[in-house]
PDB file of C-alpha atoms in Angstrom:
ATOM      1  CA  UNK E1347     -67.994 -12.110-150.142  1.00 41.00           C
ATOM      2  CA  UNK E1348     -65.734 -10.388-152.612  1.00 40.00           C
ATOM      3  CA  UNK E1349     -63.013 -11.989-154.684  1.00 40.00           C
ATOM      4  CA  UNK E1350     -61.696 -10.225-157.728  1.00 48.00           C
ATOM      5  CA  UNK E1351     -58.870 -11.436-159.919  1.00 47.00           C
ATOM      6  CA  UNK E1352     -57.757  -9.178-162.760  1.00 46.00           C
ATOM      7  CA  UNK E1353     -55.187  -9.743-165.480  1.00 49.00           C
ATOM      8  CA  UNK E1354     -54.113  -6.324-166.634  1.00 39.00           C
ATOM      9  CA  UNK E1355     -52.401  -5.650-169.818  1.00 42.00           C
ATOM     10  CA  UNK E1356     -48.872  -5.218-169.748  1.00 35.00           C
ATOM     11  CA  UNK E1357     -49.695  -7.214-124.052  1.00 34.00           C
ATOM     12  CA  UNK E1358     -49.322  -3.171-124.856  1.00 31.00           C
ATOM     13  CA  UNK E1359     -46.063  -1.339-125.392  1.00 30.00           C
ATOM     14  CA  UNK E1360     -46.184   2.252-124.185  1.00 31.00           C
ATOM     15  CA  UNK E1361     -42.443   2.958-124.169  1.00 32.00           C
ATOM     16  CA  UNK E1362     -41.182   5.296-126.846  1.00 30.00           C
ATOM     17  CA  UNK E1363     -37.568   6.363-127.162  1.00 31.00           C
ATOM     18  CA  UNK E1364     -36.883   9.123-129.643  1.00 30.00           C
ATOM     19  CA  UNK E1365     -33.577   8.519-131.388  1.00 30.00           C
ATOM     20  CA  UNK E1366     -33.738  11.967-132.959  1.00 31.00           C
ATOM     21  CA  UNK E1367     -35.262  13.721-135.932  1.00 30.00           C
ATOM     22  CA  UNK E1368     -33.808  13.625-139.431  1.00 32.00           C
ATOM     23  CA  UNK E1369     -32.750  17.071-140.561  1.00 27.00           C
ATOM     24  CA  UNK E1370     -34.580  18.230-143.631  1.00 29.00           C
ATOM     25  CA  UNK E1371     -37.134  15.414-143.416  1.00 33.00           C
ATOM     26  CA  UNK E1372     -40.141  17.650-142.790  1.00 31.00           C
ATOM     27  CA  UNK E1373     -42.474  17.581-145.769  1.00 30.00           C
ATOM     28  CA  UNK E1374     -44.489  20.550-146.902  1.00 33.00           C
ATOM     29  CA  UNK E1375     -48.039  20.516-145.575  1.00 36.00           C
ATOM     30  CA  UNK E1376     -51.090  22.562-146.558  1.00 36.00           C
ATOM     31  CA  UNK E1377     -51.176  25.972-144.933  1.00 36.00           C
ATOM     32  CA  UNK E1378     -53.874  24.883-142.472  1.00 42.00           C
ATOM     33  CA  UNK E1379     -51.611  22.238-140.975  1.00 47.00           C
ATOM     34  CA  UNK E1380     -48.459  22.237-138.897  1.00 46.00           C
ATOM     35  CA  UNK E1381     -45.427  20.616-140.540  1.00 50.00           C
ATOM     36  CA  UNK E1382     -44.609  17.095-139.404  1.00 53.00           C
ATOM     37  CA  UNK E1383     -41.057  15.834-139.021  1.00 66.00           C
ATOM     38  CA  UNK E1384     -39.943  12.292-139.710  1.00 81.00           C
ATOM     39  CA  UNK E1385     -38.925  10.710-136.418  1.00 92.00           C
ATOM     40  CA  UNK E1386     -36.746   7.747-135.608  1.00 93.00           C
ATOM     41  CA  UNK E1387     -38.256   5.713-132.799  1.00 96.00           C
ATOM     42  CA  UNK E1388     -37.379   2.572-130.866  1.00 96.00           C
ATOM     43  CA  UNK E1389     -40.020  -0.069-130.192  1.00 95.00           C
ATOM     44  CA  UNK E1390     -39.550  -2.636-127.415  1.00 91.00           C
ATOM     45  CA  UNK E1391     -39.961  -6.267-128.453  1.00 91.00           C
ATOM     46  CA  UNK E1392     -41.214  -9.041-126.150  1.00 87.00           C
ATOM     47  CA  UNK E1393     -37.738 -10.619-126.378  1.00 87.00           C
ATOM     48  CA  UNK E1394     -36.223  -7.538-124.770  1.00 89.00           C
ATOM     49  CA  UNK E1395     -34.613  -6.436-128.018  1.00 90.00           C
ATOM     50  CA  UNK E1396     -35.278  -3.045-129.592  1.00 95.00           C
ATOM     51  CA  UNK E1397     -36.786  -2.538-133.033  1.00 97.00           C
ATOM     52  CA  UNK E1398     -35.834   0.718-134.708  1.00 96.00           C
ATOM     53  CA  UNK E1399     -38.421   2.336-136.960  1.00 97.00           C
ATOM     54  CA  UNK E1400     -39.246   5.457-138.936  1.00 96.00           C
ATOM     55  CA  UNK E1401     -42.389   7.228-137.747  1.00 97.00           C
ATOM     56  CA  UNK E1402     -44.413   9.881-139.521  1.00 96.00           C
ATOM     57  CA  UNK E1403     -47.331  11.018-137.313  1.00 94.00           C
ATOM     58  CA  UNK E1404     -50.414  11.908-139.322  1.00 90.00           C
ATOM     59  CA  UNK E1405     -50.688  15.565-140.334  1.00 82.00           C
ATOM     60  CA  UNK E1406     -52.892  17.432-137.902  1.00 70.00           C
ATOM     61  CA  UNK E1407     -54.867  20.662-138.255  1.00 61.00           C
ATOM     62  CA  UNK E1408     -53.250  23.881-137.123  1.00 54.00           C
ATOM     63  CA  UNK E1409     -53.367  25.033-133.513  1.00 53.00           C
ATOM     64  CA  UNK E1410     -56.581  26.869-134.363  1.00 51.00           C
ATOM     65  CA  UNK E1411     -58.416  23.623-135.167  1.00 51.00           C
ATOM     66  CA  UNK E1412     -59.262  20.526-133.161  1.00 57.00           C
ATOM     67  CA  UNK E1413     -56.976  17.529-133.635  1.00 67.00           C
ATOM     68  CA  UNK E1414     -58.619  14.227-134.493  1.00 81.00           C
ATOM     69  CA  UNK E1415     -57.624  10.579-134.617  1.00 91.00           C
ATOM     70  CA  UNK E1416     -56.298   9.572-138.028  1.00 94.00           C
ATOM     71  CA  UNK E1417     -55.651   6.255-139.809  1.00 97.00           C
ATOM     72  CA  UNK E1418     -52.216   4.664-139.756  1.00 97.00           C
ATOM     73  CA  UNK E1419     -50.337   2.250-142.012  1.00 98.00           C
ATOM     74  CA  UNK E1420     -47.626  -0.162-140.922  1.00 98.00           C
ATOM     75  CA  UNK E1421     -45.298  -0.716-143.896  1.00 98.00           C
ATOM     76  CA  UNK E1422     -42.867  -3.658-144.077  1.00 98.00           C
ATOM     77  CA  UNK E1423     -39.764  -3.562-146.283  1.00 98.00           C
ATOM     78  CA  UNK E1424     -38.548  -6.292-148.605  1.00 98.00           C
ATOM     79  CA  UNK E1425     -35.475  -8.512-148.455  1.00 97.00           C
ATOM     80  CA  UNK E1426     -33.246  -5.629-149.543  1.00 96.00           C
ATOM     81  CA  UNK E1427     -33.966  -3.687-146.351  1.00 96.00           C
ATOM     82  CA  UNK E1428     -35.162  -0.117-145.946  1.00 96.00           C
ATOM     83  CA  UNK E1429     -32.139   1.654-147.359  1.00 95.00           C
ATOM     84  CA  UNK E1430     -30.435   2.279-150.657  1.00 92.00           C
ATOM     85  CA  UNK E1431     -26.697   1.640-151.023  1.00 89.00           C
ATOM     86  CA  UNK E1432     -26.092   5.308-150.204  1.00 91.00           C
ATOM     87  CA  UNK E1433     -27.639   4.792-146.773  1.00 90.00           C
ATOM     88  CA  UNK E1434     -30.761   6.885-147.386  1.00 92.00           C
ATOM     89  CA  UNK E1435     -34.293   5.552-147.301  1.00 93.00           C
ATOM     90  CA  UNK E1436     -34.975   3.708-150.553  1.00 94.00           C
ATOM     91  CA  UNK E1437     -37.059   5.672-153.044  1.00 94.00           C
ATOM     92  CA  UNK E1438     -39.913   3.110-152.995  1.00 96.00           C
ATOM     93  CA  UNK E1439     -40.404   3.530-149.241  1.00 96.00           C
ATOM     94  CA  UNK E1440     -39.978   7.294-149.212  1.00 94.00           C
ATOM     95  CA  UNK E1441     -42.467   7.642-152.054  1.00 96.00           C
ATOM     96  CA  UNK E1442     -44.941   5.404-150.242  1.00 96.00           C
ATOM     97  CA  UNK E1443     -44.571   7.322-146.990  1.00 95.00           C
ATOM     98  CA  UNK E1444     -45.049  10.656-148.733  1.00 94.00           C
ATOM     99  CA  UNK E1445     -48.149   9.452-150.570  1.00 95.00           C
ATOM    100  CA  UNK E1446     -49.732   7.957-147.462  1.00 96.00           C
ATOM    101  CA  UNK E1447     -48.875  10.991-145.387  1.00 94.00           C
ATOM    102  CA  UNK E1448     -50.373  13.325-147.983  1.00 93.00           C
ATOM    103  CA  UNK E1449     -53.572  11.257-147.769  1.00 94.00           C
ATOM    104  CA  UNK E1450     -53.752  12.018-144.039  1.00 94.00           C
ATOM    105  CA  UNK E1451     -52.351   8.762-142.680  1.00 96.00           C
ATOM    106  CA  UNK E1452     -49.661   8.140-140.084  1.00 96.00           C
ATOM    107  CA  UNK E1453     -46.906   5.816-141.298  1.00 97.00           C
ATOM    108  CA  UNK E1454     -44.654   3.441-139.357  1.00 98.00           C
ATOM    109  CA  UNK E1455     -41.790   1.636-141.111  1.00 98.00           C
ATOM    110  CA  UNK E1456     -39.858  -0.785-138.890  1.00 98.00           C
ATOM    111  CA  UNK E1457     -36.276  -1.629-139.777  1.00 97.00           C
ATOM    112  CA  UNK E1458     -36.250  -5.356-139.035  1.00 97.00           C
ATOM    113  CA  UNK E1459     -32.849  -5.849-140.659  1.00 96.00           C
ATOM    114  CA  UNK E1460     -30.828  -2.859-139.479  1.00 94.00           C
ATOM    115  CA  UNK E1461     -32.065  -3.380-135.919  1.00 96.00           C
ATOM    116  CA  UNK E1462     -30.302  -6.757-136.007  1.00 95.00           C
ATOM    117  CA  UNK E1463     -27.170  -5.730-137.868  1.00 93.00           C
ATOM    118  CA  UNK E1464     -28.428  -6.998-141.223  1.00 93.00           C
ATOM    119  CA  UNK E1465     -28.671  -5.093-144.475  1.00 89.00           C
ATOM    120  CA  UNK E1466     -29.767  -7.297-147.348  1.00 93.00           C
ATOM    121  CA  UNK E1467     -30.826 -10.946-147.211  1.00 95.00           C
ATOM    122  CA  UNK E1468     -31.903 -11.311-150.840  1.00 96.00           C
ATOM    123  CA  UNK E1469     -28.728 -13.209-151.695  1.00 95.00           C
ATOM    124  CA  UNK E1470     -29.144 -15.674-148.804  1.00 95.00           C
ATOM    125  CA  UNK E1471     -31.021 -18.905-149.395  1.00 95.00           C
ATOM    126  CA  UNK E1472     -34.268 -19.132-147.479  1.00 94.00           C
ATOM    127  CA  UNK E1473     -33.063 -22.059-145.372  1.00 93.00           C
ATOM    128  CA  UNK E1474     -29.906 -20.172-144.368  1.00 95.00           C
ATOM    129  CA  UNK E1475     -31.537 -16.938-143.226  1.00 95.00           C
ATOM    130  CA  UNK E1476     -31.207 -16.073-139.548  1.00 93.00           C
ATOM    131  CA  UNK E1477     -34.350 -13.916-139.645  1.00 94.00           C
ATOM    132  CA  UNK E1478     -37.482 -15.483-141.101  1.00 93.00           C
ATOM    133  CA  UNK E1479     -40.895 -14.122-141.966  1.00 96.00           C
ATOM    134  CA  UNK E1480     -42.360 -15.525-138.734  1.00 93.00           C
ATOM    135  CA  UNK E1481     -39.768 -13.507-136.792  1.00 94.00           C
ATOM    136  CA  UNK E1482     -40.665 -10.433-138.792  1.00 96.00           C
ATOM    137  CA  UNK E1483     -44.354 -11.091-138.135  1.00 97.00           C
ATOM    138  CA  UNK E1484     -43.546 -10.791-134.432  1.00 95.00           C
ATOM    139  CA  UNK E1485     -41.933  -7.422-135.195  1.00 97.00           C
ATOM    140  CA  UNK E1486     -45.122  -6.402-136.933  1.00 97.00           C
ATOM    141  CA  UNK E1487     -47.292  -7.480-134.024  1.00 96.00           C
ATOM    142  CA  UNK E1488     -45.208  -5.437-131.585  1.00 96.00           C
ATOM    143  CA  UNK E1489     -45.367  -2.493-133.978  1.00 97.00           C
ATOM    144  CA  UNK E1490     -49.168  -2.705-134.148  1.00 97.00           C
ATOM    145  CA  UNK E1491     -49.439  -2.632-130.354  1.00 95.00           C
ATOM    146  CA  UNK E1492     -47.090   0.374-130.295  1.00 96.00           C
ATOM    147  CA  UNK E1493     -49.086   2.098-133.017  1.00 96.00           C
ATOM    148  CA  UNK E1494     -52.430   1.834-131.275  1.00 95.00           C
ATOM    149  CA  UNK E1495     -50.938   3.460-128.175  1.00 95.00           C
ATOM    150  CA  UNK E1496     -49.848   6.595-130.056  1.00 95.00           C
ATOM    151  CA  UNK E1497     -51.841   9.814-129.634  1.00 92.00           C
ATOM    152  CA  UNK E1498     -53.720  10.717-132.761  1.00 92.00           C
ATOM    153  CA  UNK E1499     -53.954   7.173-134.155  1.00 96.00           C
ATOM    154  CA  UNK E1500     -57.430   5.804-134.818  1.00 96.00           C
ATOM    155  CA  UNK E1501     -57.350   2.258-133.398  1.00 96.00           C
ATOM    156  CA  UNK E1502     -60.152   1.194-135.755  1.00 96.00           C
ATOM    157  CA  UNK E1503     -58.351   2.349-138.907  1.00 97.00           C
ATOM    158  CA  UNK E1504     -54.959   0.669-139.044  1.00 98.00           C
ATOM    159  CA  UNK E1505     -53.655  -1.053-142.145  1.00 98.00           C
ATOM    160  CA  UNK E1506     -50.551  -3.085-142.891  1.00 98.00           C
ATOM    161  CA  UNK E1507     -48.684  -3.474-146.154  1.00 98.00           C
ATOM    162  CA  UNK E1508     -45.507  -5.068-147.414  1.00 98.00           C
ATOM    163  CA  UNK E1509     -43.358  -5.722-150.450  1.00 98.00           C
ATOM    164  CA  UNK E1510     -41.845  -9.114-151.321  1.00 98.00           C
ATOM    165  CA  UNK E1511     -40.404 -10.479-148.042  1.00 98.00           C
ATOM    166  CA  UNK E1512     -42.447  -7.809-146.252  1.00 98.00           C
ATOM    167  CA  UNK E1513     -45.522  -8.922-148.183  1.00 98.00           C
ATOM    168  CA  UNK E1514     -44.904 -12.539-147.181  1.00 98.00           C
ATOM    169  CA  UNK E1515     -44.496 -11.290-143.616  1.00 98.00           C
ATOM    170  CA  UNK E1516     -47.832  -9.482-143.864  1.00 98.00           C
ATOM    171  CA  UNK E1517     -49.620 -12.639-145.001  1.00 98.00           C
ATOM    172  CA  UNK E1518     -48.004 -14.691-142.235  1.00 98.00           C
ATOM    173  CA  UNK E1519     -49.064 -12.000-139.771  1.00 98.00           C
ATOM    174  CA  UNK E1520     -52.670 -12.505-140.868  1.00 98.00           C
ATOM    175  CA  UNK E1521     -52.304 -16.263-140.471  1.00 97.00           C
ATOM    176  CA  UNK E1522     -50.830 -15.903-136.979  1.00 96.00           C
ATOM    177  CA  UNK E1523     -53.535 -13.485-135.877  1.00 97.00           C
ATOM    178  CA  UNK E1524     -56.280 -15.787-137.149  1.00 95.00           C
ATOM    179  CA  UNK E1525     -55.445 -18.422-134.548  1.00 92.00           C
ATOM    180  CA  UNK E1526     -53.765 -16.317-131.870  1.00 91.00           C
ATOM    181  CA  UNK E1527     -54.814 -12.682-131.524  1.00 88.00           C
ATOM    182  CA  UNK E1528     -52.746 -11.352-128.645  1.00 84.00           C
ATOM    183  CA  UNK E1529     -53.703  -8.898-125.934  1.00 83.00           C
ATOM    184  CA  UNK E1530     -53.297  -5.293-126.975  1.00 87.00           C
ATOM    185  CA  UNK E1531     -53.304  -5.950-130.712  1.00 94.00           C
ATOM    186  CA  UNK E1532     -55.733  -3.725-132.613  1.00 96.00           C
ATOM    187  CA  UNK E1533     -58.098  -4.911-135.327  1.00 96.00           C
ATOM    188  CA  UNK E1534     -56.841  -4.441-138.863  1.00 98.00           C
ATOM    189  CA  UNK E1535     -58.829  -2.426-141.355  1.00 98.00           C
ATOM    190  CA  UNK E1536     -56.988  -3.932-144.295  1.00 98.00           C
ATOM    191  CA  UNK E1537     -53.778  -5.416-145.677  1.00 98.00           C
ATOM    192  CA  UNK E1538     -52.048  -4.837-149.012  1.00 98.00           C
ATOM    193  CA  UNK E1539     -49.122  -6.792-150.453  1.00 98.00           C
ATOM    194  CA  UNK E1540     -46.891  -6.574-153.496  1.00 98.00           C
ATOM    195  CA  UNK E1541     -45.436  -9.820-154.951  1.00 98.00           C
ATOM    196  CA  UNK E1542     -45.293 -11.937-151.766  1.00 98.00           C
ATOM    197  CA  UNK E1543     -44.275 -15.589-151.609  1.00 98.00           C
ATOM    198  CA  UNK E1544     -47.356 -17.770-151.123  1.00 98.00           C
ATOM    199  CA  UNK E1545     -46.013 -21.271-151.801  1.00 97.00           C
ATOM    200  CA  UNK E1546     -45.715 -22.428-148.166  1.00 97.00           C
ATOM    201  CA  UNK E1547     -49.104 -20.904-147.287  1.00 98.00           C
ATOM    202  CA  UNK E1548     -50.764 -22.715-150.167  1.00 98.00           C
ATOM    203  CA  UNK E1549     -49.009 -25.995-149.372  1.00 97.00           C
ATOM    204  CA  UNK E1550     -50.277 -26.082-145.803  1.00 96.00           C
ATOM    205  CA  UNK E1551     -53.621 -24.530-146.733  1.00 96.00           C
ATOM    206  CA  UNK E1552     -53.141 -21.783-144.167  1.00 97.00           C
ATOM    207  CA  UNK E1553     -56.166 -19.779-143.060  1.00 96.00           C
ATOM    208  CA  UNK E1554     -55.750 -16.041-142.615  1.00 96.00           C
ATOM    209  CA  UNK E1555     -57.524 -13.456-140.518  1.00 95.00           C
ATOM    210  CA  UNK E1556     -60.538 -12.195-142.420  1.00 94.00           C
ATOM    211  CA  UNK E1557     -59.651  -8.605-143.284  1.00 97.00           C
ATOM    212  CA  UNK E1558     -59.855  -6.799-146.623  1.00 98.00           C
ATOM    213  CA  UNK E1559     -56.810  -7.996-148.568  1.00 98.00           C
ATOM    214  CA  UNK E1560     -55.256  -6.604-151.733  1.00 98.00           C
ATOM    215  CA  UNK E1561     -52.643  -8.725-153.542  1.00 98.00           C
ATOM    216  CA  UNK E1562     -50.700  -7.268-156.479  1.00 98.00           C
ATOM    217  CA  UNK E1563     -48.614  -9.728-158.469  1.00 98.00           C
ATOM    218  CA  UNK E1564     -46.450  -9.921-161.576  1.00 98.00           C
ATOM    219  CA  UNK E1565     -47.449 -12.478-164.206  1.00 98.00           C
ATOM    220  CA  UNK E1566     -43.781 -13.083-165.151  1.00 98.00           C
ATOM    221  CA  UNK E1567     -42.425 -13.087-161.601  1.00 98.00           C
ATOM    222  CA  UNK E1568     -39.759 -15.805-161.394  1.00 98.00           C
ATOM    223  CA  UNK E1569     -38.750 -14.923-157.819  1.00 98.00           C
ATOM    224  CA  UNK E1570     -42.103 -15.181-156.021  1.00 98.00           C
ATOM    225  CA  UNK E1571     -44.420 -16.590-158.703  1.00 98.00           C
ATOM    226  CA  UNK E1572     -47.962 -15.305-158.902  1.00 98.00           C
ATOM    227  CA  UNK E1573     -49.795 -18.602-159.299  1.00 98.00           C
ATOM    228  CA  UNK E1574     -49.456 -19.893-155.704  1.00 98.00           C
ATOM    229  CA  UNK E1575     -50.847 -16.573-154.464  1.00 98.00           C
ATOM    230  CA  UNK E1576     -53.729 -16.710-156.929  1.00 98.00           C
ATOM    231  CA  UNK E1577     -54.587 -20.243-155.792  1.00 98.00           C
ATOM    232  CA  UNK E1578     -54.233 -19.443-152.092  1.00 98.00           C
ATOM    233  CA  UNK E1579     -56.352 -16.312-152.469  1.00 97.00           C
ATOM    234  CA  UNK E1580     -59.005 -18.385-154.236  1.00 96.00           C
ATOM    235  CA  UNK E1581     -59.106 -20.700-151.210  1.00 95.00           C
ATOM    236  CA  UNK E1582     -59.633 -17.715-148.904  1.00 95.00           C
ATOM    237  CA  UNK E1583     -62.788 -16.715-150.776  1.00 87.00           C
ATOM    238  CA  UNK E1584     -64.615 -19.787-149.488  1.00 86.00           C
ATOM    239  CA  UNK E1585     -64.820 -18.162-146.070  1.00 88.00           C
ATOM    240  CA  UNK E1586     -67.994 -16.209-145.410  1.00 83.00           C
ATOM    241  CA  UNK E1587     -67.420 -12.466-145.485  1.00 88.00           C
ATOM    242  CA  UNK E1588     -64.057 -12.641-147.222  1.00 92.00           C
ATOM    243  CA  UNK E1589     -62.849  -9.559-149.091  1.00 97.00           C
ATOM    244  CA  UNK E1590     -59.924 -10.500-151.319  1.00 97.00           C
ATOM    245  CA  UNK E1591     -58.779  -8.673-154.445  1.00 97.00           C
ATOM    246  CA  UNK E1592     -55.978  -9.962-156.655  1.00 98.00           C
ATOM    247  CA  UNK E1593     -54.409  -8.044-159.528  1.00 98.00           C
ATOM    248  CA  UNK E1594     -51.987  -9.927-161.779  1.00 98.00           C
ATOM    249  CA  UNK E1595     -50.073  -7.603-164.101  1.00 98.00           C
ATOM    250  CA  UNK E1596     -49.203  -8.977-167.506  1.00 98.00           C
ATOM    251  CA  UNK E1597     -45.619  -8.582-168.709  1.00 98.00           C
ATOM    252  CA  UNK E1598     -44.423  -7.770-165.208  1.00 98.00           C
ATOM    253  CA  UNK E1599     -41.620  -9.132-163.053  1.00 98.00           C
ATOM    254  CA  UNK E1600     -40.772  -8.822-159.360  1.00 98.00           C
ATOM    255  CA  UNK E1601     -40.623  -5.131-158.425  1.00 98.00           C
ATOM    256  CA  UNK E1602     -42.969  -3.978-161.196  1.00 98.00           C
ATOM    257  CA  UNK E1603     -44.035  -0.993-159.093  1.00 98.00           C
ATOM    258  CA  UNK E1604     -40.542   0.483-159.242  1.00 97.00           C
ATOM    259  CA  UNK E1605     -38.846   2.564-161.919  1.00 96.00           C
ATOM    260  CA  UNK E1606     -35.576   0.671-162.413  1.00 96.00           C
ATOM    261  CA  UNK E1607     -35.229  -1.294-165.677  1.00 97.00           C
ATOM    262  CA  UNK E1608     -35.694  -5.053-165.591  1.00 98.00           C
ATOM    263  CA  UNK E1609     -32.444  -6.948-165.023  1.00 98.00           C
ATOM    264  CA  UNK E1610     -31.416 -10.521-164.361  1.00 98.00           C
ATOM    265  CA  UNK E1611     -30.050 -10.955-160.844  1.00 97.00           C
ATOM    266  CA  UNK E1612     -27.785 -13.984-160.822  1.00 97.00           C
ATOM    267  CA  UNK E1613     -26.950 -13.301-157.165  1.00 96.00           C
ATOM    268  CA  UNK E1614     -30.421 -14.309-155.945  1.00 97.00           C
ATOM    269  CA  UNK E1615     -30.717 -18.078-155.348  1.00 95.00           C
ATOM    270  CA  UNK E1616     -34.369 -18.239-154.336  1.00 94.00           C
ATOM    271  CA  UNK E1617     -36.187 -18.070-157.646  1.00 96.00           C
ATOM    272  CA  UNK E1618     -37.585 -20.627-160.046  1.00 96.00           C
ATOM    273  CA  UNK E1619     -34.446 -20.723-162.205  1.00 95.00           C
ATOM    274  CA  UNK E1620     -30.852 -21.656-161.400  1.00 94.00           C
ATOM    275  CA  UNK E1621     -29.789 -18.644-163.454  1.00 96.00           C
ATOM    276  CA  UNK E1622     -31.288 -16.126-161.046  1.00 97.00           C
ATOM    277  CA  UNK E1623     -34.358 -13.896-160.986  1.00 98.00           C
ATOM    278  CA  UNK E1624     -35.625 -10.927-162.950  1.00 98.00           C
ATOM    279  CA  UNK E1625     -36.371  -7.691-161.142  1.00 98.00           C
ATOM    280  CA  UNK E1626     -37.514  -4.321-162.395  1.00 98.00           C
ATOM    281  CA  UNK E1627     -40.345  -1.943-163.105  1.00 98.00           C
ATOM    282  CA  UNK E1628     -43.153  -1.855-165.618  1.00 98.00           C
ATOM    283  CA  UNK E1629     -44.499   1.668-166.071  1.00 98.00           C
ATOM    284  CA  UNK E1630     -48.051   0.594-166.922  1.00 98.00           C
ATOM    285  CA  UNK E1631     -48.226  -1.903-164.052  1.00 98.00           C
ATOM    286  CA  UNK E1632     -46.673   0.655-161.719  1.00 98.00           C
ATOM    287  CA  UNK E1633     -49.325   3.251-162.516  1.00 98.00           C
ATOM    288  CA  UNK E1634     -52.200   0.789-162.235  1.00 98.00           C
ATOM    289  CA  UNK E1635     -50.939  -0.860-159.057  1.00 98.00           C
ATOM    290  CA  UNK E1636     -50.333   2.426-157.259  1.00 98.00           C
ATOM    291  CA  UNK E1637     -53.795   3.636-158.259  1.00 98.00           C
ATOM    292  CA  UNK E1638     -55.301   0.365-157.026  1.00 98.00           C
ATOM    293  CA  UNK E1639     -53.418   0.741-153.755  1.00 98.00           C
ATOM    294  CA  UNK E1640     -54.648   4.291-153.249  1.00 97.00           C
ATOM    295  CA  UNK E1641     -58.214   3.216-153.979  1.00 97.00           C
ATOM    296  CA  UNK E1642     -57.908   0.322-151.535  1.00 98.00           C
ATOM    297  CA  UNK E1643     -56.677   2.523-148.687  1.00 98.00           C
ATOM    298  CA  UNK E1644     -59.414   5.064-149.394  1.00 97.00           C
ATOM    299  CA  UNK E1645     -61.989   2.291-149.135  1.00 97.00           C
ATOM    300  CA  UNK E1646     -60.769   0.618-145.953  1.00 98.00           C
ATOM    301  CA  UNK E1647     -59.187   3.555-144.095  1.00 97.00           C
ATOM    302  CA  UNK E1648     -61.262   6.442-145.404  1.00 93.00           C
ATOM    303  CA  UNK E1649     -60.392   9.505-147.414  1.00 73.00           C
ATOM    304  CA  UNK E1650     -58.786  12.619-146.063  1.00 64.00           C
ATOM    305  CA  UNK E1651     -61.183  15.000-144.362  1.00 53.00           C
ATOM    306  CA  UNK E1652     -60.994  18.734-144.950  1.00 44.00           C
ATOM    307  CA  UNK E1653     -59.848  20.763-141.929  1.00 41.00           C
TER     308      UNK E1653
END
C-alpha cells in the first residue's frame, strides 16, 4: 500500500472514421522511425452520437524493424475545452501530446465539448451545465474501448489523465468502473489528475477502482480546493493494495502547470469566493509537477525502448 502526500515549496467499438489529417501536424521523429501524423477520428458512443477526438498513434520503428504494441494515454480536457480562442489546440494539450508521444506513447484526446456544440463551460454554474462529469466519464469509457481495439496499442498499458473538469471526470471514471466494469473495457495501468474537484466524492465517500493514482493539487486553489482531494485520497489508502500519490504545491493556484500569469477570473461562479477564482501558472510547481507526471508514466506504463 502506497500513499504519499507532499507539500512542495512554492461492448467494443471497432468503427473508425477518419475526418482527415491536420496539415503540418507531423512531428519530427528519430531517424529510425517513420513520421506520425496527427489524425482526427470519430468514435461512436452507445447513445448513437459521435465523439470527435485527436489521435496520435505511437511512433513505430522504421519499415526495417518489427512493430510492437506500445502504451497509450487517454487525455481529458478541462472546462475550457481543447482549443484556444484562435481555434488551435491549446498549448497545454499540444505540449502534453508532444511529450507523451516523444516517450513512445499513443495519445487520444476526445473533444467532449466541440462534439456537442459547446466551447467553454467554465462560466456556467455546475447545476446549470448540460454536460456533466458523469456524461464525460461515459465518453471516456467509449474512448477506452476504442483505444484497445487500435493496432499497435498495448491493452495492458493504458493510462488516463485529466485537468480540472477532465481530472474530475477521470476520478468519476474510476468510481464508475469500480462498481460496473463494462464489457470490452481494458484494465487501466494508471491515472493522473491535475486540480480536480473532489468535494462530491468525499461527501459520499466514493470508492474508486484500485489503480495507481497521481493527484497534483494547488495549495491556494480557490476553484477546486486541494483539501477535499487530500482527504478523499487518504480514505482510498485504507484499501489493501492501494497506490495513491498526492502532491500539493505551495503558493499555487488552479492551472499551476501552465505558463500564463495568475489572474482573478470574476467570470467563474464555481469557486470558494463570490469574487471569482484565481488561475495561472507557477514556474516551480510547473517544473516539479511535469517531472512527477513523467516519472509516474514511466513507472506505470514503462519507459521507451530503443529500436
